[in-house]
PDB file of C-alpha atoms and ligand atoms in Angstrom:
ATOM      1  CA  UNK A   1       0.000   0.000   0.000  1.00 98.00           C
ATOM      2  CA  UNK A   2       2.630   2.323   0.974  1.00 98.00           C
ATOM      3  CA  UNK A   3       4.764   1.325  -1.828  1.00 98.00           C
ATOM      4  CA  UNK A   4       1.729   2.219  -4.213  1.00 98.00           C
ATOM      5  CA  UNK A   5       0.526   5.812  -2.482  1.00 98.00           C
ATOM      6  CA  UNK A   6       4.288   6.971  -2.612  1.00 98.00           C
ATOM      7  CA  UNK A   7       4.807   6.132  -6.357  1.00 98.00           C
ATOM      8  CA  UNK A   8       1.647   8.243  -6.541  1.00 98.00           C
ATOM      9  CA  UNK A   9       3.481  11.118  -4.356  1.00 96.00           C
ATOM     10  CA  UNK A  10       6.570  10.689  -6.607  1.00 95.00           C
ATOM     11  CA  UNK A  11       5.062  12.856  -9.437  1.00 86.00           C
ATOM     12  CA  UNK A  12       3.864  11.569 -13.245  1.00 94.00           C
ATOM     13  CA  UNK A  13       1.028   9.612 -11.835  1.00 97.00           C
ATOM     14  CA  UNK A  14      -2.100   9.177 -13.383  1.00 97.00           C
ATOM     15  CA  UNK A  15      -3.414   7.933  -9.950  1.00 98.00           C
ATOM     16  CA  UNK A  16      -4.370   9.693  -6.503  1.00 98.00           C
ATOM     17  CA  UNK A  17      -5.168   7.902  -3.634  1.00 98.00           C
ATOM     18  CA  UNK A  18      -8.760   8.714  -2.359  1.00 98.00           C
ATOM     19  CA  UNK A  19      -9.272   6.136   0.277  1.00 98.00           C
ATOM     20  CA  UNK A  20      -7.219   3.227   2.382  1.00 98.00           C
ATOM     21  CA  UNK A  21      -9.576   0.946   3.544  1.00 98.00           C
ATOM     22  CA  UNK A  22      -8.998  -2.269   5.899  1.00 98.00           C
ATOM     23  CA  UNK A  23     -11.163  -4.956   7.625  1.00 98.00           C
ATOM     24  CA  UNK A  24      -8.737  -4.919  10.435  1.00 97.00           C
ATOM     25  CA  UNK A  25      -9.009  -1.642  12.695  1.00 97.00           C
ATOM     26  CA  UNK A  26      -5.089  -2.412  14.174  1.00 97.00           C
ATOM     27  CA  UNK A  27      -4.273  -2.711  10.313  1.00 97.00           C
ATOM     28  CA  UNK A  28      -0.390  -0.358  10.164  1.00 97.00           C
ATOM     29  CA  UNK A  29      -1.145   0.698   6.769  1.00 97.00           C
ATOM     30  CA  UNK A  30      -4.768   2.762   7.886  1.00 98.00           C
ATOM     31  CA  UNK A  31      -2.434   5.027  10.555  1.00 98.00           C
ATOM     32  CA  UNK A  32       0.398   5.210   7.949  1.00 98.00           C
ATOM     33  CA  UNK A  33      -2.165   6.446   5.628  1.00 98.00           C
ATOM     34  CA  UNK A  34      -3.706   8.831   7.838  1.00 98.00           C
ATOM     35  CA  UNK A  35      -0.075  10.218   8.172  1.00 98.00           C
ATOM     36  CA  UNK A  36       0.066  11.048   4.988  1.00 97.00           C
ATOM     37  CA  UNK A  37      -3.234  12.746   4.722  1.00 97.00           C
ATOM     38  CA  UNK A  38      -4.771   9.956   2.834  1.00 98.00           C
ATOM     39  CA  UNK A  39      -8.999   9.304   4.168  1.00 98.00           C
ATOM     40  CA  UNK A  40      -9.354   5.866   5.861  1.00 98.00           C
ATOM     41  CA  UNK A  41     -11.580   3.389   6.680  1.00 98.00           C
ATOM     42  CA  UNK A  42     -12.096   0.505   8.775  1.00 98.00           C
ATOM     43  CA  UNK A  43     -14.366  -1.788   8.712  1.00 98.00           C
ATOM     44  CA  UNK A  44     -14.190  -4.811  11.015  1.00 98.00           C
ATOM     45  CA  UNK A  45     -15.363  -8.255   9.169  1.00 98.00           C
ATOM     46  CA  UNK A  46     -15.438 -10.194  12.867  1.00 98.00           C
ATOM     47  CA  UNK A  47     -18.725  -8.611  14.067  1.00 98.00           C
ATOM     48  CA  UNK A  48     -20.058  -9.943  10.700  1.00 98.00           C
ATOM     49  CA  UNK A  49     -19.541 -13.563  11.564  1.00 98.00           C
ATOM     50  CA  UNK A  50     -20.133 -16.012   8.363  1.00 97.00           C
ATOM     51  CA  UNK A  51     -21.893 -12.742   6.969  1.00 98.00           C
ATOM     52  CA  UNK A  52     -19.785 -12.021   4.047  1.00 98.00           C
ATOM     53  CA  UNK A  53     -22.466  -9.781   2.051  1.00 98.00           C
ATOM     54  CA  UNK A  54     -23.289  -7.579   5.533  1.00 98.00           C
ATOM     55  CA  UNK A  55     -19.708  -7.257   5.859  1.00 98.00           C
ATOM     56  CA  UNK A  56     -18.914  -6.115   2.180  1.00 98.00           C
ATOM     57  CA  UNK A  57     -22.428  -4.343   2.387  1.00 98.00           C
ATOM     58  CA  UNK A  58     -20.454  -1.944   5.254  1.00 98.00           C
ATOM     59  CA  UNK A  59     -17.679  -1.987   3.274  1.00 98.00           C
ATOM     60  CA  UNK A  60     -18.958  -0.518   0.309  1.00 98.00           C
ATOM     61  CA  UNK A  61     -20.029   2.398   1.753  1.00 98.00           C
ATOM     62  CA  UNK A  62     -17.110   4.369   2.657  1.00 98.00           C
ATOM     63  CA  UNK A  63     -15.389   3.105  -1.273  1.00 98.00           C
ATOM     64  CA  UNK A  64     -18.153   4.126  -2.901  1.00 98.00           C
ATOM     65  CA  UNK A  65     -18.348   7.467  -0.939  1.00 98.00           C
ATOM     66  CA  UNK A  66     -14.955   7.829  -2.119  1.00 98.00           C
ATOM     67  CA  UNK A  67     -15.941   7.271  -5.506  1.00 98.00           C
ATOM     68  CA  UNK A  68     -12.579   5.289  -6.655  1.00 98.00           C
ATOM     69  CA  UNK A  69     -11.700   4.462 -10.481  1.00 98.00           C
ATOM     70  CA  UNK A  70      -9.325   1.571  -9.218  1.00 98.00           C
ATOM     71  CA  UNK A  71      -9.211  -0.969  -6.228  1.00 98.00           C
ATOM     72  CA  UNK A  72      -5.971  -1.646  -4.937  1.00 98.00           C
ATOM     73  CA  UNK A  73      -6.100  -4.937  -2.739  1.00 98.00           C
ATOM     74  CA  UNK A  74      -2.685  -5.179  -0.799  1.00 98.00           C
ATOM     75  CA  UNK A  75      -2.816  -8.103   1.566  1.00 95.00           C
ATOM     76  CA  UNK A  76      -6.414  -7.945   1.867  1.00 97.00           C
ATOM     77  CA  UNK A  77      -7.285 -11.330   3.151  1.00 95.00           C
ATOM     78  CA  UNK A  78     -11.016 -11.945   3.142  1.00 98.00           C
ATOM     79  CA  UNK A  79     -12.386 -13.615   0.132  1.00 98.00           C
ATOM     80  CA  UNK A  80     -14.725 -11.559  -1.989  1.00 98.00           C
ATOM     81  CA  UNK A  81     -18.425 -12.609  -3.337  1.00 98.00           C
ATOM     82  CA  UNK A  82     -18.594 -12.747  -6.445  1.00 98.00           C
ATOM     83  CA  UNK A  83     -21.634  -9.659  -6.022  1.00 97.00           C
ATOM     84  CA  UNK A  84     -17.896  -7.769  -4.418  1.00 98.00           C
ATOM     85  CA  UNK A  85     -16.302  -9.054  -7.167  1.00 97.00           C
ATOM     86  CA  UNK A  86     -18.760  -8.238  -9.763  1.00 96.00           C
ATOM     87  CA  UNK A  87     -18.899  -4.870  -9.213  1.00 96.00           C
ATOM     88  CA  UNK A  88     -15.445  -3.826  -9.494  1.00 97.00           C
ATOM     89  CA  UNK A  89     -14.805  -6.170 -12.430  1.00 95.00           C
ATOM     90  CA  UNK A  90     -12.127  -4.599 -15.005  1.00 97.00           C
ATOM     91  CA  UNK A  91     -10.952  -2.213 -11.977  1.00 98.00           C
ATOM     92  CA  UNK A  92      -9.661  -4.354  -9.060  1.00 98.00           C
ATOM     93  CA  UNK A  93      -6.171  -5.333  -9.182  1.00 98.00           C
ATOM     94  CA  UNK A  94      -4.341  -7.684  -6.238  1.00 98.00           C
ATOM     95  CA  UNK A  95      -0.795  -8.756  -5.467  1.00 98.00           C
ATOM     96  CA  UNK A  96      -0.537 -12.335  -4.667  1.00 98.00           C
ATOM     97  CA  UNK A  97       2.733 -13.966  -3.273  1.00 98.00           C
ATOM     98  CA  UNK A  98       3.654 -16.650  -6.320  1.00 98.00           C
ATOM     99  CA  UNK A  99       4.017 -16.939  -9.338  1.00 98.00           C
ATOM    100  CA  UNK A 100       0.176 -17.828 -10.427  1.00 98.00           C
ATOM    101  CA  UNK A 101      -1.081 -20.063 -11.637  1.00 98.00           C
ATOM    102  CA  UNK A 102       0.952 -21.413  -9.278  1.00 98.00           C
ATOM    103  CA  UNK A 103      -0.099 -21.495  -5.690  1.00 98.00           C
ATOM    104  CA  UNK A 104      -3.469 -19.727  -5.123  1.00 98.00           C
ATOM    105  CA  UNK A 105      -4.635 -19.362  -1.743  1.00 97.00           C
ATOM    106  CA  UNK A 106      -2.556 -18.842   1.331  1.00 97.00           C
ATOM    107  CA  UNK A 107       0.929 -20.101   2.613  1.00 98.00           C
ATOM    108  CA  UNK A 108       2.678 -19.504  -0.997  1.00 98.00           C
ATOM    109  CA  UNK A 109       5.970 -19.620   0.499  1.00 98.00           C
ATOM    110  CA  UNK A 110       6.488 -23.036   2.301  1.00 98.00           C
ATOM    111  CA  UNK A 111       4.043 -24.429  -0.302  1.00 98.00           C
ATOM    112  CA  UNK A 112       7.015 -23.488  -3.037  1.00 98.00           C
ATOM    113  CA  UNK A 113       9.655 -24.594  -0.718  1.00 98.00           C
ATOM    114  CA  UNK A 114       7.981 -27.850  -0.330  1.00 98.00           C
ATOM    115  CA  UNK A 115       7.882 -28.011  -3.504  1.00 98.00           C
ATOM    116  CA  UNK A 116      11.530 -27.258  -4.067  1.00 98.00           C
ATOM    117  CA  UNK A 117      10.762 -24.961  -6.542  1.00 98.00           C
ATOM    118  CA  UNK A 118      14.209 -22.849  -7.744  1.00 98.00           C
ATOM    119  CA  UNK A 119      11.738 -19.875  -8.385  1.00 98.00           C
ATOM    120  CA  UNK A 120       9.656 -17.743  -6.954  1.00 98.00           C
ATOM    121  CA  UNK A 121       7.758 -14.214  -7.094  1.00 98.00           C
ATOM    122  CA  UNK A 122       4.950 -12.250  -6.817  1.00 99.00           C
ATOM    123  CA  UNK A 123       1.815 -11.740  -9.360  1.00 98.00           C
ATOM    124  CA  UNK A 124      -0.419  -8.675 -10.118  1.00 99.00           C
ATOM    125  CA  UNK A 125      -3.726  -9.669 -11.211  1.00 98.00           C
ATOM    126  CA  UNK A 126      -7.498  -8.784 -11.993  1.00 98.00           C
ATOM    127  CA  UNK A 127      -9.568  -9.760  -8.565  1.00 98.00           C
ATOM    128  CA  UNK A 128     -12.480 -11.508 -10.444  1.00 98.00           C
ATOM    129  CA  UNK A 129     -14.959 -13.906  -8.503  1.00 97.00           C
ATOM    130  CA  UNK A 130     -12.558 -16.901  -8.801  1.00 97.00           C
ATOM    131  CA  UNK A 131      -9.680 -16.554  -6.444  1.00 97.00           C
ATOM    132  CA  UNK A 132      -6.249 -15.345  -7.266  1.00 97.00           C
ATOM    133  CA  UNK A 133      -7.466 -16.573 -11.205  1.00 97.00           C
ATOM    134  CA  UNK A 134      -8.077 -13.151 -12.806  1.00 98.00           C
ATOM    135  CA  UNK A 135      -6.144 -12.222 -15.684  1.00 98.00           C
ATOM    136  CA  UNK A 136      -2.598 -11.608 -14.921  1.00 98.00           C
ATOM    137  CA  UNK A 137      -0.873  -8.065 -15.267  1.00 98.00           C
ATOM    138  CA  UNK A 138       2.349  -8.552 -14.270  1.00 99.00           C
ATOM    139  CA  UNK A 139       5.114 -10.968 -12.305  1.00 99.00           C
ATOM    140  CA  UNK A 140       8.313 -10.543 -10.782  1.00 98.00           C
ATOM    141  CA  UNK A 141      10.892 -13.033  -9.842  1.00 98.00           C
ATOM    142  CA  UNK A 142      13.059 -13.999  -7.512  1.00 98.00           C
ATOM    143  CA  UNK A 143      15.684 -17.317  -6.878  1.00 98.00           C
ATOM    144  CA  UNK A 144      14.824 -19.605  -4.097  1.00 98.00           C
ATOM    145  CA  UNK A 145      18.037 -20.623  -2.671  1.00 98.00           C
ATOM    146  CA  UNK A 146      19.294 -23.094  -0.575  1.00 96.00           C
ATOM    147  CA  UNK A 147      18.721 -21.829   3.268  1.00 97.00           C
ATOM    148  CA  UNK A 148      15.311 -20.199   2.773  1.00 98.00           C
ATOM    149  CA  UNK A 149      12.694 -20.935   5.122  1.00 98.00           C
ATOM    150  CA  UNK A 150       9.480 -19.335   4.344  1.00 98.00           C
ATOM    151  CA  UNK A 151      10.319 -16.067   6.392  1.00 98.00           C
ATOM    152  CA  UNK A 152      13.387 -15.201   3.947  1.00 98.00           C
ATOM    153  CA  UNK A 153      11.674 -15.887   0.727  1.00 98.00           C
ATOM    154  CA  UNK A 154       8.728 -14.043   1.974  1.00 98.00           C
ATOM    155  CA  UNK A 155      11.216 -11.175   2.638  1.00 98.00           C
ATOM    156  CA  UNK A 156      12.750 -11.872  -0.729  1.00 98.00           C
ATOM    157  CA  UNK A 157       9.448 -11.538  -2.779  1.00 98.00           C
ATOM    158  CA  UNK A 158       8.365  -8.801  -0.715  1.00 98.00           C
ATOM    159  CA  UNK A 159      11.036  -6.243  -2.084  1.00 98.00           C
ATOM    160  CA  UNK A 160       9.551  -7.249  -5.594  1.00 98.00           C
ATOM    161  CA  UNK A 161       6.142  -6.798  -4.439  1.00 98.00           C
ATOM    162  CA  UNK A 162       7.151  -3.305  -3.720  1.00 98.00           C
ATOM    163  CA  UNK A 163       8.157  -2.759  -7.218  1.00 98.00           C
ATOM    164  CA  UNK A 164       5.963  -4.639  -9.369  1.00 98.00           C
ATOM    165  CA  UNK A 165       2.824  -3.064  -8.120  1.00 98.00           C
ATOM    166  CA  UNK A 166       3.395   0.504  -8.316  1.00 98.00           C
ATOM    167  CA  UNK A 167       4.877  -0.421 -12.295  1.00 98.00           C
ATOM    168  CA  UNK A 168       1.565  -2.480 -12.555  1.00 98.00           C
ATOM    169  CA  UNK A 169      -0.501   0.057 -11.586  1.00 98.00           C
ATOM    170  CA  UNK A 170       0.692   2.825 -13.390  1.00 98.00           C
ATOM    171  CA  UNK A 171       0.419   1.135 -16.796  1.00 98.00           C
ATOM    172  CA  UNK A 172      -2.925  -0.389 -15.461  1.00 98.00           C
ATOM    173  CA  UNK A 173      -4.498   3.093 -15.362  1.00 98.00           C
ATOM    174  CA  UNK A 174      -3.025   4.040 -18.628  1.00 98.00           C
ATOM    175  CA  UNK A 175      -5.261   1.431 -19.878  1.00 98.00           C
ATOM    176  CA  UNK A 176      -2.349  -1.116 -20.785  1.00 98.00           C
ATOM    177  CA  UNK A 177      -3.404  -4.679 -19.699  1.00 98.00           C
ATOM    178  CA  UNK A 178      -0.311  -6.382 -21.198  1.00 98.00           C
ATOM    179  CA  UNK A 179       1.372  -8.461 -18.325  1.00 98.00           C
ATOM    180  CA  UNK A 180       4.645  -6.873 -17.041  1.00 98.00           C
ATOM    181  CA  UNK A 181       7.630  -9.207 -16.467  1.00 98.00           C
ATOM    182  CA  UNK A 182      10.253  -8.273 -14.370  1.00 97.00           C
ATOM    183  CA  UNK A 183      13.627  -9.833 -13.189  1.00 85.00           C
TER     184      UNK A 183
HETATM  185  N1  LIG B 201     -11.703 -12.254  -3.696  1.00 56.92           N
HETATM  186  C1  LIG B 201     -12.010 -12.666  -4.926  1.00 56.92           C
HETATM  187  N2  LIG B 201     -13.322 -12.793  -5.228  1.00 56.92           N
HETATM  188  N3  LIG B 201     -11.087 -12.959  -5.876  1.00 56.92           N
HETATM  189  C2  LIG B 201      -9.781 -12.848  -5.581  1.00 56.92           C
HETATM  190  O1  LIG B 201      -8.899 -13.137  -6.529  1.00 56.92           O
HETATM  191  C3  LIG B 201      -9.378 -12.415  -4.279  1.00 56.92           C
HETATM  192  C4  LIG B 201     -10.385 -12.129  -3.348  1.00 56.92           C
HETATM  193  C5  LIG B 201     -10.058 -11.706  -2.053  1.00 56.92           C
HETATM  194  C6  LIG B 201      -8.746 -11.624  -1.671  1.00 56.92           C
HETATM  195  C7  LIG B 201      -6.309 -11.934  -2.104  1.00 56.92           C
HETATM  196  C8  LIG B 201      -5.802 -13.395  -1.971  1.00 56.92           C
HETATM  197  C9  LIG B 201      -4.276 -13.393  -1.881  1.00 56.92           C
HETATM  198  O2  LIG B 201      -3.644 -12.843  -2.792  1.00 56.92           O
HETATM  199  C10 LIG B 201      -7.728 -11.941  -2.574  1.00 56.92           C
HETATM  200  C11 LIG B 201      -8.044 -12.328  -3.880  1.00 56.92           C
HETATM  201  C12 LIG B 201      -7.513 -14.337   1.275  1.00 56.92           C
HETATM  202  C13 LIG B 201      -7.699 -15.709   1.118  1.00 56.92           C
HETATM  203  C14 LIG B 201      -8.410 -16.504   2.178  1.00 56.92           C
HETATM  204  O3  LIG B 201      -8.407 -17.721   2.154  1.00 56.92           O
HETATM  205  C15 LIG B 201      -7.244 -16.300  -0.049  1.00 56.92           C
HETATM  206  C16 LIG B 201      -6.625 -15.536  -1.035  1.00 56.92           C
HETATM  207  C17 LIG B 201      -6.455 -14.168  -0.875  1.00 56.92           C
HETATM  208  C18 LIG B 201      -6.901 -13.585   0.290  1.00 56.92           C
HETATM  209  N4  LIG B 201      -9.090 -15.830   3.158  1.00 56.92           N
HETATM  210  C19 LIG B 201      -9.822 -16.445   4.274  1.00 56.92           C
HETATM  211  C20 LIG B 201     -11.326 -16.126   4.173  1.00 56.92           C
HETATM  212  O4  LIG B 201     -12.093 -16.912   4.738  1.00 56.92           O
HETATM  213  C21 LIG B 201      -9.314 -15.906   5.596  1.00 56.92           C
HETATM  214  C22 LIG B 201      -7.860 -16.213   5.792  1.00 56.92           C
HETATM  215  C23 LIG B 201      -7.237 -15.424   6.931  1.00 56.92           C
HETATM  216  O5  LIG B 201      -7.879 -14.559   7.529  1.00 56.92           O
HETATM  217  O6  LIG B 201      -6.038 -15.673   7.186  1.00 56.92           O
HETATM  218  O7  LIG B 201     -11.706 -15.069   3.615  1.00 56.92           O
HETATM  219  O8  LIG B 201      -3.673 -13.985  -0.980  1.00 56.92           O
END
């Protein structure tokens, strides 16, 4: 998120950020935001229960007040309904820790270690109603060498996170869909 607000600051954007939203109130990124004069939001999924709609229902309204072009998902971790999903269809972009198709879902890292995968890396994609599936905008990766546990890859594909997405988004909002491949 940070990565992506301060590309924005940089200069050149066609972006500016009108709202950083979480589902966790403690979320880092919502005071970091707030820092920076950026509007938050939080909306807590727990009181929701198994509730996803009332949850995305409450969710909704602050985005929508904000009246975004593009959604940025940044380790959002509740799955969207495909009614969520729906709607932002063509505008919602997310940054998932593999290389898709390639491990959808959680635990990326130890799932490509197990694996012993020599590669890893991080994907941009379209956030459609099937998980981590949408069309993909960009990758970037990195080695998996012989020490990693799942804490130094994750480290490792983190830096690229950090630079794929801001590229990603950029071009994304230029209206160029064709997938960015880096390192
Ligand atoms: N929603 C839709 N419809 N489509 C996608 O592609 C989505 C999505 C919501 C989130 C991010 C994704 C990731 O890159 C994402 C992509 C959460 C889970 C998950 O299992 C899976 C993938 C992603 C995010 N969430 C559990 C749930 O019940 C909760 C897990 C937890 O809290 O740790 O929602 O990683």
């Amino acid at each position: 998120m940070l990565a992506l607000v301060r590309d924005m600051a940089a200069g050149q954007h066609p972006c500016t950020p009108v709202l950083v939203a979480a589902n966790d109130p403690n979320a880092g990124g919502l005071a970091k935001a707030a820092a920076l004069g950026i509007p938050t939001a939080a909306v807590d999924h727990r009181p929701f229960g198994r509730d996803r709609a009332a949850f995305e229902a409450a969710l909704l309204r602050p985005i929508l007040a904000a009246e975004p072009d593009i959604l940025c998902l940044a380790g959002f971790m509740r799955i969207l309904t495909p009614a969520f999903s729906r709607h932002f269809e063509g505008r919602m972009l997310n940054i998932h820790p593999s290389l898709l198709p390639k491990y959808p879902g959680l635990n990326t890292h130890q799932r490509a270690l197990d694996a012993g995968d020599a590669e890893a890396g991080c994907t941009v994609h379209e956030v459609t109603a099937e998980l981590d599936a949408g069309p993909i905008l960009g990758q970037a990766r990195v080695p998996v060498l012989p020490d990693d546990t799942a804490e130094t890859l994750a480290d490792r594909v983190l830096a690229q996170e950090h630079r794929l997405y801001p590229a990603v988004l950029r071009r994304f909002a230029m209206g160029d869909r064709v997938p960015l491949m880096l390192g």
